[in-house]
Each structure stands twice: as C-alpha cells, then as structure tokens.
PDB file of C-alpha atoms and ligand atoms in Angstrom:
ATOM      1  CA  MET A   2     -45.524  50.272 -24.816  1.00  0.00           C
ATOM      2  CA  ALA A   3     -42.746  52.086 -26.650  1.00  0.00           C
ATOM      3  CA  ARG A   4     -39.427  52.724 -25.048  1.00  0.00           C
ATOM      4  CA  THR A   5     -38.280  56.101 -25.322  1.00  0.00           C
ATOM      5  CA  ASN A   6     -34.751  55.599 -24.726  1.00  0.00           C
ATOM      6  CA  PRO A   7     -32.404  52.738 -26.286  1.00  0.00           C
ATOM      7  CA  ASN A   8     -31.009  49.833 -24.352  1.00  0.00           C
ATOM      8  CA  ILE A   9     -27.328  49.275 -24.848  1.00  0.00           C
ATOM      9  CA  ILE A  10     -25.160  46.187 -24.075  1.00  0.00           C
ATOM     10  CA  VAL A  11     -21.475  46.876 -23.123  1.00  0.00           C
ATOM     11  CA  THR A  12     -19.578  43.518 -23.491  1.00  0.00           C
ATOM     12  CA  GLY A  13     -16.227  42.188 -23.962  1.00  0.00           C
ATOM     13  CA  THR A  14     -13.642  39.906 -22.363  1.00  0.00           C
ATOM     14  CA  PRO A  15     -13.247  40.496 -18.624  1.00  0.00           C
ATOM     15  CA  GLY A  16     -10.880  43.430 -17.965  1.00  0.00           C
ATOM     16  CA  VAL A  17     -11.399  45.390 -21.318  1.00  0.00           C
ATOM     17  CA  GLY A  18     -13.210  48.268 -19.546  1.00  0.00           C
ATOM     18  CA  LYS A  19     -17.022  47.236 -19.394  1.00  0.00           C
ATOM     19  CA  THR A  20     -17.647  48.538 -15.909  1.00  0.00           C
ATOM     20  CA  THR A  21     -15.546  51.696 -16.579  1.00  0.00           C
ATOM     21  CA  HIS A  22     -17.576  52.418 -19.686  1.00  0.00           C
ATOM     22  CA  ALA A  23     -20.921  51.406 -18.336  1.00  0.00           C
ATOM     23  CA  GLU A  24     -20.786  53.526 -15.328  1.00  0.00           C
ATOM     24  CA  GLN A  25     -19.500  56.550 -17.288  1.00  0.00           C
ATOM     25  CA  LEU A  26     -22.251  56.046 -19.870  1.00  0.00           C
ATOM     26  CA  ALA A  27     -24.949  55.651 -17.256  1.00  0.00           C
ATOM     27  CA  ARG A  28     -23.933  58.840 -15.472  1.00  0.00           C
ATOM     28  CA  SER A  29     -23.675  60.905 -18.689  1.00  0.00           C
ATOM     29  CA  LEU A  30     -26.845  59.686 -20.278  1.00  0.00           C
ATOM     30  CA  GLY A  31     -28.815  59.328 -17.086  1.00  0.00           C
ATOM     31  CA  PHE A  32     -29.336  55.610 -17.819  1.00  0.00           C
ATOM     32  CA  LYS A  33     -29.458  52.738 -15.418  1.00  0.00           C
ATOM     33  CA  HIS A  34     -26.285  50.576 -15.264  1.00  0.00           C
ATOM     34  CA  ILE A  35     -27.161  46.848 -14.974  1.00  0.00           C
ATOM     35  CA  SER A  36     -24.097  44.950 -13.806  1.00  0.00           C
ATOM     36  CA  VAL A  37     -25.174  41.377 -14.639  1.00  0.00           C
ATOM     37  CA  ASN A  38     -22.438  39.843 -12.526  1.00  0.00           C
ATOM     38  CA  GLN A  39     -23.584  41.663  -9.489  1.00  0.00           C
ATOM     39  CA  ILE A  40     -27.311  40.775 -10.152  1.00  0.00           C
ATOM     40  CA  VAL A  41     -26.213  36.957 -10.563  1.00  0.00           C
ATOM     41  CA  LYS A  42     -24.425  37.112  -7.168  1.00  0.00           C
ATOM     42  CA  ASP A  43     -26.983  39.208  -5.216  1.00  0.00           C
ATOM     43  CA  GLU A  44     -29.922  37.461  -6.516  1.00  0.00           C
ATOM     44  CA  GLY A  45     -28.355  34.042  -6.448  1.00  0.00           C
ATOM     45  CA  PHE A  46     -29.091  33.256 -10.193  1.00  0.00           C
ATOM     46  CA  HIS A  47     -26.514  30.587 -10.375  1.00  0.00           C
ATOM     47  CA  GLU A  48     -26.171  26.873  -9.862  1.00  0.00           C
ATOM     48  CA  GLY A  49     -22.850  27.055  -7.718  1.00  0.00           C
ATOM     49  CA  LYS A  50     -19.320  27.412  -8.819  1.00  0.00           C
ATOM     50  CA  ASP A  51     -17.431  25.727 -11.605  1.00  0.00           C
ATOM     51  CA  GLU A  52     -14.901  23.618  -9.751  1.00  0.00           C
ATOM     52  CA  GLU A  53     -11.902  24.304 -12.101  1.00  0.00           C
ATOM     53  CA  THR A  54     -12.219  27.992 -12.648  1.00  0.00           C
ATOM     54  CA  GLY A  55     -14.019  29.076  -9.505  1.00  0.00           C
ATOM     55  CA  SER A  56     -16.490  30.954 -11.630  1.00  0.00           C
ATOM     56  CA  TRP A  57     -20.311  31.019 -10.997  1.00  0.00           C
ATOM     57  CA  ILE A  58     -22.387  28.968 -13.310  1.00  0.00           C
ATOM     58  CA  VAL A  59     -25.152  31.232 -14.321  1.00  0.00           C
ATOM     59  CA  ASP A  60     -28.935  30.275 -14.369  1.00  0.00           C
ATOM     60  CA  GLU A  61     -29.841  32.208 -17.493  1.00  0.00           C
ATOM     61  CA  GLU A  62     -33.550  31.455 -17.338  1.00  0.00           C
ATOM     62  CA  LYS A  63     -33.889  33.078 -13.935  1.00  0.00           C
ATOM     63  CA  LEU A  64     -31.704  36.016 -14.922  1.00  0.00           C
ATOM     64  CA  LEU A  65     -33.980  36.735 -18.004  1.00  0.00           C
ATOM     65  CA  ASP A  66     -37.048  36.197 -16.108  1.00  0.00           C
ATOM     66  CA  TYR A  67     -35.596  38.802 -13.641  1.00  0.00           C
ATOM     67  CA  LEU A  68     -34.787  41.368 -16.337  1.00  0.00           C
ATOM     68  CA  GLU A  69     -38.200  40.848 -17.945  1.00  0.00           C
ATOM     69  CA  GLU A  70     -39.905  42.027 -14.817  1.00  0.00           C
ATOM     70  CA  THR A  71     -37.742  45.374 -14.636  1.00  0.00           C
ATOM     71  CA  ASP A  72     -38.744  48.409 -16.781  1.00  0.00           C
ATOM     72  CA  LEU A  73     -35.839  47.560 -19.222  1.00  0.00           C
ATOM     73  CA  SER A  74     -37.957  46.380 -22.076  1.00  0.00           C
ATOM     74  CA  ALA A  75     -40.885  48.903 -21.618  1.00  0.00           C
ATOM     75  CA  LEU A  76     -38.966  52.088 -20.937  1.00  0.00           C
ATOM     76  CA  GLY A  77     -35.429  51.534 -22.192  1.00  0.00           C
ATOM     77  CA  GLY A  78     -32.485  53.464 -20.987  1.00  0.00           C
ATOM     78  CA  HIS A  79     -30.516  50.768 -19.587  1.00  0.00           C
ATOM     79  CA  ILE A  80     -26.846  49.660 -19.943  1.00  0.00           C
ATOM     80  CA  LEU A  81     -26.364  45.926 -19.632  1.00  0.00           C
ATOM     81  CA  ASP A  82     -22.795  45.250 -18.636  1.00  0.00           C
ATOM     82  CA  TRP A  83     -21.574  41.670 -19.007  1.00  0.00           C
ATOM     83  CA  HIS A  84     -19.055  39.499 -20.616  1.00  0.00           C
ATOM     84  CA  ALA A  85     -21.558  37.480 -22.516  1.00  0.00           C
ATOM     85  CA  CYS A  86     -24.353  39.045 -24.840  1.00  0.00           C
ATOM     86  CA  ASP A  87     -26.197  36.695 -26.982  1.00  0.00           C
ATOM     87  CA  LEU A  88     -28.791  35.565 -24.387  1.00  0.00           C
ATOM     88  CA  PHE A  89     -30.379  38.958 -24.229  1.00  0.00           C
ATOM     89  CA  PRO A  90     -33.432  38.960 -26.753  1.00  0.00           C
ATOM     90  CA  GLU A  91     -32.850  41.170 -29.731  1.00  0.00           C
ATOM     91  CA  ARG A  92     -36.143  42.768 -29.343  1.00  0.00           C
ATOM     92  CA  TRP A  93     -34.760  44.545 -26.033  1.00  0.00           C
ATOM     93  CA  ILE A  94     -31.556  45.765 -27.567  1.00  0.00           C
ATOM     94  CA  ASP A  95     -30.735  48.797 -29.732  1.00  0.00           C
ATOM     95  CA  LEU A  96     -26.863  48.811 -29.441  1.00  0.00           C
ATOM     96  CA  VAL A  97     -24.240  46.237 -28.720  1.00  0.00           C
ATOM     97  CA  ILE A  98     -20.776  47.691 -27.883  1.00  0.00           C
ATOM     98  CA  VAL A  99     -18.068  45.232 -27.902  1.00  0.00           C
ATOM     99  CA  LEU A 100     -14.842  46.687 -26.147  1.00  0.00           C
ATOM    100  CA  ARG A 101     -11.502  45.401 -27.321  1.00  0.00           C
ATOM    101  CA  CYS A 102      -8.118  45.707 -25.744  1.00  0.00           C
ATOM    102  CA  ASP A 103      -4.572  45.073 -26.732  1.00  0.00           C
ATOM    103  CA  SER A 104      -3.455  41.753 -25.351  1.00  0.00           C
ATOM    104  CA  THR A 105      -0.401  42.862 -23.256  1.00  0.00           C
ATOM    105  CA  THR A 106      -2.540  45.553 -21.711  1.00  0.00           C
ATOM    106  CA  LEU A 107      -5.344  43.085 -20.940  1.00  0.00           C
ATOM    107  CA  TYR A 108      -2.685  40.592 -19.389  1.00  0.00           C
ATOM    108  CA  ASP A 109      -1.526  43.439 -17.088  1.00  0.00           C
ATOM    109  CA  ARG A 110      -5.025  44.257 -16.014  1.00  0.00           C
ATOM    110  CA  LEU A 111      -6.115  40.701 -15.421  1.00  0.00           C
ATOM    111  CA  THR A 112      -2.873  39.762 -13.376  1.00  0.00           C
ATOM    112  CA  ALA A 113      -3.445  42.872 -11.444  1.00  0.00           C
ATOM    113  CA  ARG A 114      -6.999  41.514 -10.561  1.00  0.00           C
ATOM    114  CA  GLY A 115      -5.415  38.238  -9.505  1.00  0.00           C
ATOM    115  CA  TYR A 116      -6.279  36.164 -12.485  1.00  0.00           C
ATOM    116  CA  LYS A 117      -3.887  33.292 -13.010  1.00  0.00           C
ATOM    117  CA  GLY A 118      -3.505  29.736 -14.544  1.00  0.00           C
ATOM    118  CA  LYS A 119      -6.413  28.480 -16.649  1.00  0.00           C
ATOM    119  CA  LYS A 120      -8.761  31.525 -15.857  1.00  0.00           C
ATOM    120  CA  LEU A 121      -6.081  33.914 -17.156  1.00  0.00           C
ATOM    121  CA  GLU A 122      -5.271  31.769 -20.091  1.00  0.00           C
ATOM    122  CA  GLU A 123      -8.900  31.369 -21.145  1.00  0.00           C
ATOM    123  CA  ASN A 124      -9.618  34.939 -21.000  1.00  0.00           C
ATOM    124  CA  MET A 125      -6.548  36.057 -22.978  1.00  0.00           C
ATOM    125  CA  ASP A 126      -7.428  33.405 -25.643  1.00  0.00           C
ATOM    126  CA  SER A 127     -10.952  34.771 -25.716  1.00  0.00           C
ATOM    127  CA  GLU A 128      -9.705  38.205 -26.513  1.00  0.00           C
ATOM    128  CA  ILE A 129      -7.171  37.349 -28.977  1.00  0.00           C
ATOM    129  CA  MET A 130      -9.757  34.994 -30.757  1.00  0.00           C
ATOM    130  CA  GLN A 131     -12.404  37.920 -30.541  1.00  0.00           C
ATOM    131  CA  VAL A 132     -14.885  35.435 -29.108  1.00  0.00           C
ATOM    132  CA  LEU A 133     -17.265  38.247 -27.879  1.00  0.00           C
ATOM    133  CA  LEU A 134     -17.157  40.038 -31.136  1.00  0.00           C
ATOM    134  CA  ASP A 135     -18.260  37.030 -33.051  1.00  0.00           C
ATOM    135  CA  GLU A 136     -20.877  36.200 -30.351  1.00  0.00           C
ATOM    136  CA  ALA A 137     -22.349  39.693 -30.892  1.00  0.00           C
ATOM    137  CA  ARG A 138     -22.200  39.538 -34.687  1.00  0.00           C
ATOM    138  CA  GLU A 139     -23.813  36.071 -34.630  1.00  0.00           C
ATOM    139  CA  GLY A 140     -26.632  37.145 -32.107  1.00  0.00           C
ATOM    140  CA  TYR A 141     -27.573  40.537 -33.334  1.00  0.00           C
ATOM    141  CA  ARG A 142     -28.099  42.489 -36.562  1.00  0.00           C
ATOM    142  CA  GLU A 143     -24.903  43.631 -37.994  1.00  0.00           C
ATOM    143  CA  GLU A 144     -25.824  47.454 -37.964  1.00  0.00           C
ATOM    144  CA  ILE A 145     -26.354  47.496 -34.144  1.00  0.00           C
ATOM    145  CA  VAL A 146     -22.972  45.856 -33.291  1.00  0.00           C
ATOM    146  CA  VAL A 147     -19.898  48.310 -32.844  1.00  0.00           C
ATOM    147  CA  GLU A 148     -16.330  47.436 -31.894  1.00  0.00           C
ATOM    148  CA  LEU A 149     -14.593  50.007 -29.766  1.00  0.00           C
ATOM    149  CA  ARG A 150     -11.032  50.170 -28.581  1.00  0.00           C
ATOM    150  CA  SER A 151     -10.410  50.437 -24.782  1.00  0.00           C
ATOM    151  CA  ASP A 152      -6.672  50.561 -24.370  1.00  0.00           C
ATOM    152  CA  LYS A 153      -6.112  54.025 -23.020  1.00  0.00           C
ATOM    153  CA  VAL A 154      -7.833  56.214 -20.531  1.00  0.00           C
ATOM    154  CA  GLU A 155      -8.605  58.717 -23.432  1.00  0.00           C
ATOM    155  CA  ASP A 156     -10.410  55.963 -25.369  1.00  0.00           C
ATOM    156  CA  VAL A 157     -13.172  55.981 -22.657  1.00  0.00           C
ATOM    157  CA  ASP A 158     -14.059  59.691 -23.039  1.00  0.00           C
ATOM    158  CA  GLY A 159     -13.998  59.349 -26.845  1.00  0.00           C
ATOM    159  CA  ASN A 160     -16.220  56.193 -26.770  1.00  0.00           C
ATOM    160  CA  VAL A 161     -18.630  57.783 -24.392  1.00  0.00           C
ATOM    161  CA  GLU A 162     -18.775  60.956 -26.566  1.00  0.00           C
ATOM    162  CA  ARG A 163     -19.492  58.668 -29.628  1.00  0.00           C
ATOM    163  CA  VAL A 164     -22.329  56.900 -27.832  1.00  0.00           C
ATOM    164  CA  GLU A 165     -23.840  60.074 -26.619  1.00  0.00           C
ATOM    165  CA  GLY A 166     -24.059  61.166 -30.345  1.00  0.00           C
ATOM    166  CA  TRP A 167     -25.501  57.775 -31.144  1.00  0.00           C
ATOM    167  CA  VAL A 168     -28.184  58.035 -28.615  1.00  0.00           C
ATOM    168  CA  GLU A 169     -29.100  61.600 -29.828  1.00  0.00           C
ATOM    169  CA  GLY A 170     -29.491  60.033 -33.301  1.00  0.00           C
ATOM    170  CA  TRP A 171     -31.670  57.235 -32.001  1.00  0.00           C
ATOM    171  CA  ARG A 172     -34.004  59.784 -30.284  1.00  0.00           C
ATOM    172  CA  ARG A 173     -34.306  61.751 -33.511  1.00  0.00           C
ATOM    173  CA  ASP A 174     -35.085  58.475 -35.477  1.00  0.00           C
ATOM    174  CA  ASN A 175     -37.594  57.365 -32.924  1.00  0.00           C
ATOM    175  CA  PRO A 176     -39.413  60.481 -31.917  1.00  0.00           C
ATOM    176  CA  LYS A 177     -42.347  58.403 -30.699  1.00  0.00           C
ATOM    177  CA  GLY A 178     -40.163  55.762 -29.055  1.00  0.00           C
ATOM    178  CA  ARG A 179     -39.582  52.253 -30.214  1.00  0.00           C
ATOM    179  CA  GLU A 180     -41.906  49.103 -29.860  1.00  0.00           C
ATOM    180  CA  GLU A 181     -40.533  45.928 -28.627  1.00  0.00           C
ATOM    181  CA  ASP A 182     -41.076  43.916 -31.825  1.00  0.00           C
ATOM    182  CA  GLU A 183     -39.903  46.427 -34.435  1.00  0.00           C
ATOM    183  CA  GLY A 184     -36.598  44.951 -35.000  1.00  0.00           C
ATOM    184  CA  GLU A 185     -36.009  42.368 -37.603  1.00  0.00           C
ATOM    185  CA  GLY A 186     -34.981  38.820 -36.990  1.00  0.00           C
ATOM    186  CA  ALA A 187     -35.276  38.597 -33.268  1.00  0.00           C
ATOM    187  CA  LYS A 188     -33.157  35.729 -32.200  1.00  0.00           C
ATOM    188  CA  GLU A 189     -34.909  35.088 -29.048  1.00  0.00           C
ATOM    189  CA  GLY A 190     -34.527  31.698 -27.554  1.00  0.00           C
ATOM    190  CA  GLU A 191     -31.170  30.991 -28.932  1.00  0.00           C
ATOM    191  CA  GLY A 192     -28.618  29.736 -26.605  1.00  0.00           C
ATOM    192  CA  GLU A 193     -31.317  28.644 -24.180  1.00  0.00           C
ATOM    193  CA  GLY A 194     -30.028  26.294 -21.568  1.00  0.00           C
ATOM    194  CA  ALA A 195     -26.415  27.117 -22.267  1.00  0.00           C
ATOM    195  CA  LYS A 196     -24.149  27.602 -19.354  1.00  0.00           C
ATOM    196  CA  THR A 197     -22.242  30.972 -18.920  1.00  0.00           C
ATOM    197  CA  LEU A 198     -19.485  31.413 -16.372  1.00  0.00           C
ATOM    198  CA  VAL A 199     -18.804  34.522 -14.638  1.00  0.00           C
TER     199      VAL A 199
HETATM  200  P1  ADP B 209     -14.428  44.766 -16.971  1.00  0.00           P
HETATM  201  O1  ADP B 209     -15.663  45.428 -16.439  1.00  0.00           O
HETATM  202  O2  ADP B 209     -14.594  44.702 -18.588  1.00  0.00           O
HETATM  203  O3  ADP B 209     -13.944  43.690 -16.305  1.00  0.00           O
HETATM  204  P2  ADP B 209     -13.127  47.234 -15.799  1.00  0.00           P
HETATM  205  O4  ADP B 209     -13.956  48.402 -16.348  1.00  0.00           O
HETATM  206  O5  ADP B 209     -13.332  46.642 -14.495  1.00  0.00           O
HETATM  207  O6  ADP B 209     -13.245  45.946 -16.823  1.00  0.00           O
HETATM  208  O7  ADP B 209     -11.605  47.620 -15.991  1.00  0.00           O
HETATM  209  C1  ADP B 209     -10.527  46.756 -15.568  1.00  0.00           C
HETATM  210  C2  ADP B 209      -9.404  47.575 -15.239  1.00  0.00           C
HETATM  211  O8  ADP B 209      -8.912  48.272 -16.405  1.00  0.00           O
HETATM  212  C3  ADP B 209      -9.668  48.619 -14.260  1.00  0.00           C
HETATM  213  O9  ADP B 209      -8.496  48.903 -13.321  1.00  0.00           O
HETATM  214  C4  ADP B 209      -9.960  49.980 -15.058  1.00  0.00           C
HETATM  215  O10 ADP B 209      -9.591  51.098 -14.385  1.00  0.00           O
HETATM  216  C5  ADP B 209      -8.893  49.727 -16.255  1.00  0.00           C
HETATM  217  N1  ADP B 209      -9.354  50.190 -17.527  1.00  0.00           N
HETATM  218  C6  ADP B 209     -10.440  49.820 -18.076  1.00  0.00           C
HETATM  219  N2  ADP B 209     -10.626  50.584 -19.334  1.00  0.00           N
HETATM  220  C7  ADP B 209      -9.497  51.308 -19.420  1.00  0.00           C
HETATM  221  C8  ADP B 209      -8.982  52.089 -20.566  1.00  0.00           C
HETATM  222  N3  ADP B 209      -9.572  52.402 -21.597  1.00  0.00           N
HETATM  223  N4  ADP B 209      -7.852  52.699 -20.266  1.00  0.00           N
HETATM  224  C9  ADP B 209      -7.029  52.461 -19.095  1.00  0.00           C
HETATM  225  N5  ADP B 209      -7.572  51.706 -18.137  1.00  0.00           N
HETATM  226  C10 ADP B 209      -8.651  51.073 -18.281  1.00  0.00           C
END
C-alpha cells in the first residue's frame, strides 16, 4: 500500500523544542503527532527506570511492534517526536528534522524543567556534541536529514512554514503515494537491542 503523506521525525536533545514543533506541524498539516515518550509511559514499553538518571529504559522491540500496528507505515501523515531517531526503519521515514538550540538557551530551558546534576550535564553535552545530528546522519540518507534552529519563538513559525513547503513538494513528487520499500539503503535492524533512555 502506498502512503499518500510523508512521515516525519522531529528529533533533538530534550528541551530543543520537539513537542512545540511537532504539535504545531501536526495542527497545520493535519498529521498525527506521536509523542514516543508518552507512548512508552502509557503502554509500559520499558524495563523500569535507570537508577542513576531516573529515566525509563525503553523496550524498543515492543515500541516498534506497536508502531508497526498503527497506520503509520501504510498511510503516512505521522510526526514522530522523540530524542532518539535511528531505531525507526528508514522505509517508514521521509524526513528527519533535527532541532538545534544555543547551549545557554537550552540550559535555561532544562533547569526550568527541573533537570540537574548528571541528567542536565549529559543533555547539555549531547547538544554541544551534536549527538542527535550525527545519529540522524548515520541512520538515514543524507538528503532526508535537515537541521533546523529552535532558539527563538519566531524560529518555530519559520520552520513550520518550511516543512509545509517541503510536504507540498513531496506530494507533487509522489502523486500516487510512496511504497514502503522505495527508499534506498533501508537500515532496518540497526541498533537492535540497544537501550534508549527517556
Ligand atoms: P522538547 O520536546 O524537545 O523537550 P519542548 O517543545 O517541550 O522541547 O520545549 C521546551 C521548552 O522550550 C518549552 O517551554 C517551550 O515552550 C520552549 N521552546 C521550545 N522551542 C522554542 C523556541 N524555538 N523558542 C522559544 N522557546 C521555545
């Protein structure tokens, strides 16, 4: 079955603005926002909490099985919002947005959220070292990965407009929709068994 709308990942370090962007994109495009954190918690797709950081240890296999059962792969039109990305099979995905944020701004956002100690430090390091951008570039074809700034409120509107334009282009390029296995170099299976913390 060909999906008639693209699936988009919105990723980045916690606090960069994934939820803010994903909600606005879902509203403006009429797409479904999938907050992976929420699903992991609601459906219990985890193996308890990491003692040191207090974060959930995600059961990726259960999560992927769950997503496979949704109409994500068949119909498209989903926004996947998570701070990890390379576990989603490339055959599902049409665009990977990596949001980036100035480190002083991110520090303020994370401390406002109550992050401190190791958890704060690890997330700050992750942004500075562009861990998510590298993960996206390693996991997906270069041409579907875009890096967008999320420092200021105006950035959100600009980014959403840009993605709306991209979606229009995708529809023009895929008038009959897109089959699951059309993409090159699906990197399915990579990272299997890895533990991701939320
Ligand atoms: P994430 O989902 O990546 O953890 P959120 O969307 O929850 O991030 O945003 C974290 C905080 O930063 C929220 O208070 C949000 O309002 C704010 N924020 C996000 N993006 C921006 C932006 N581009 N400009 C200003 N504030 C932002």
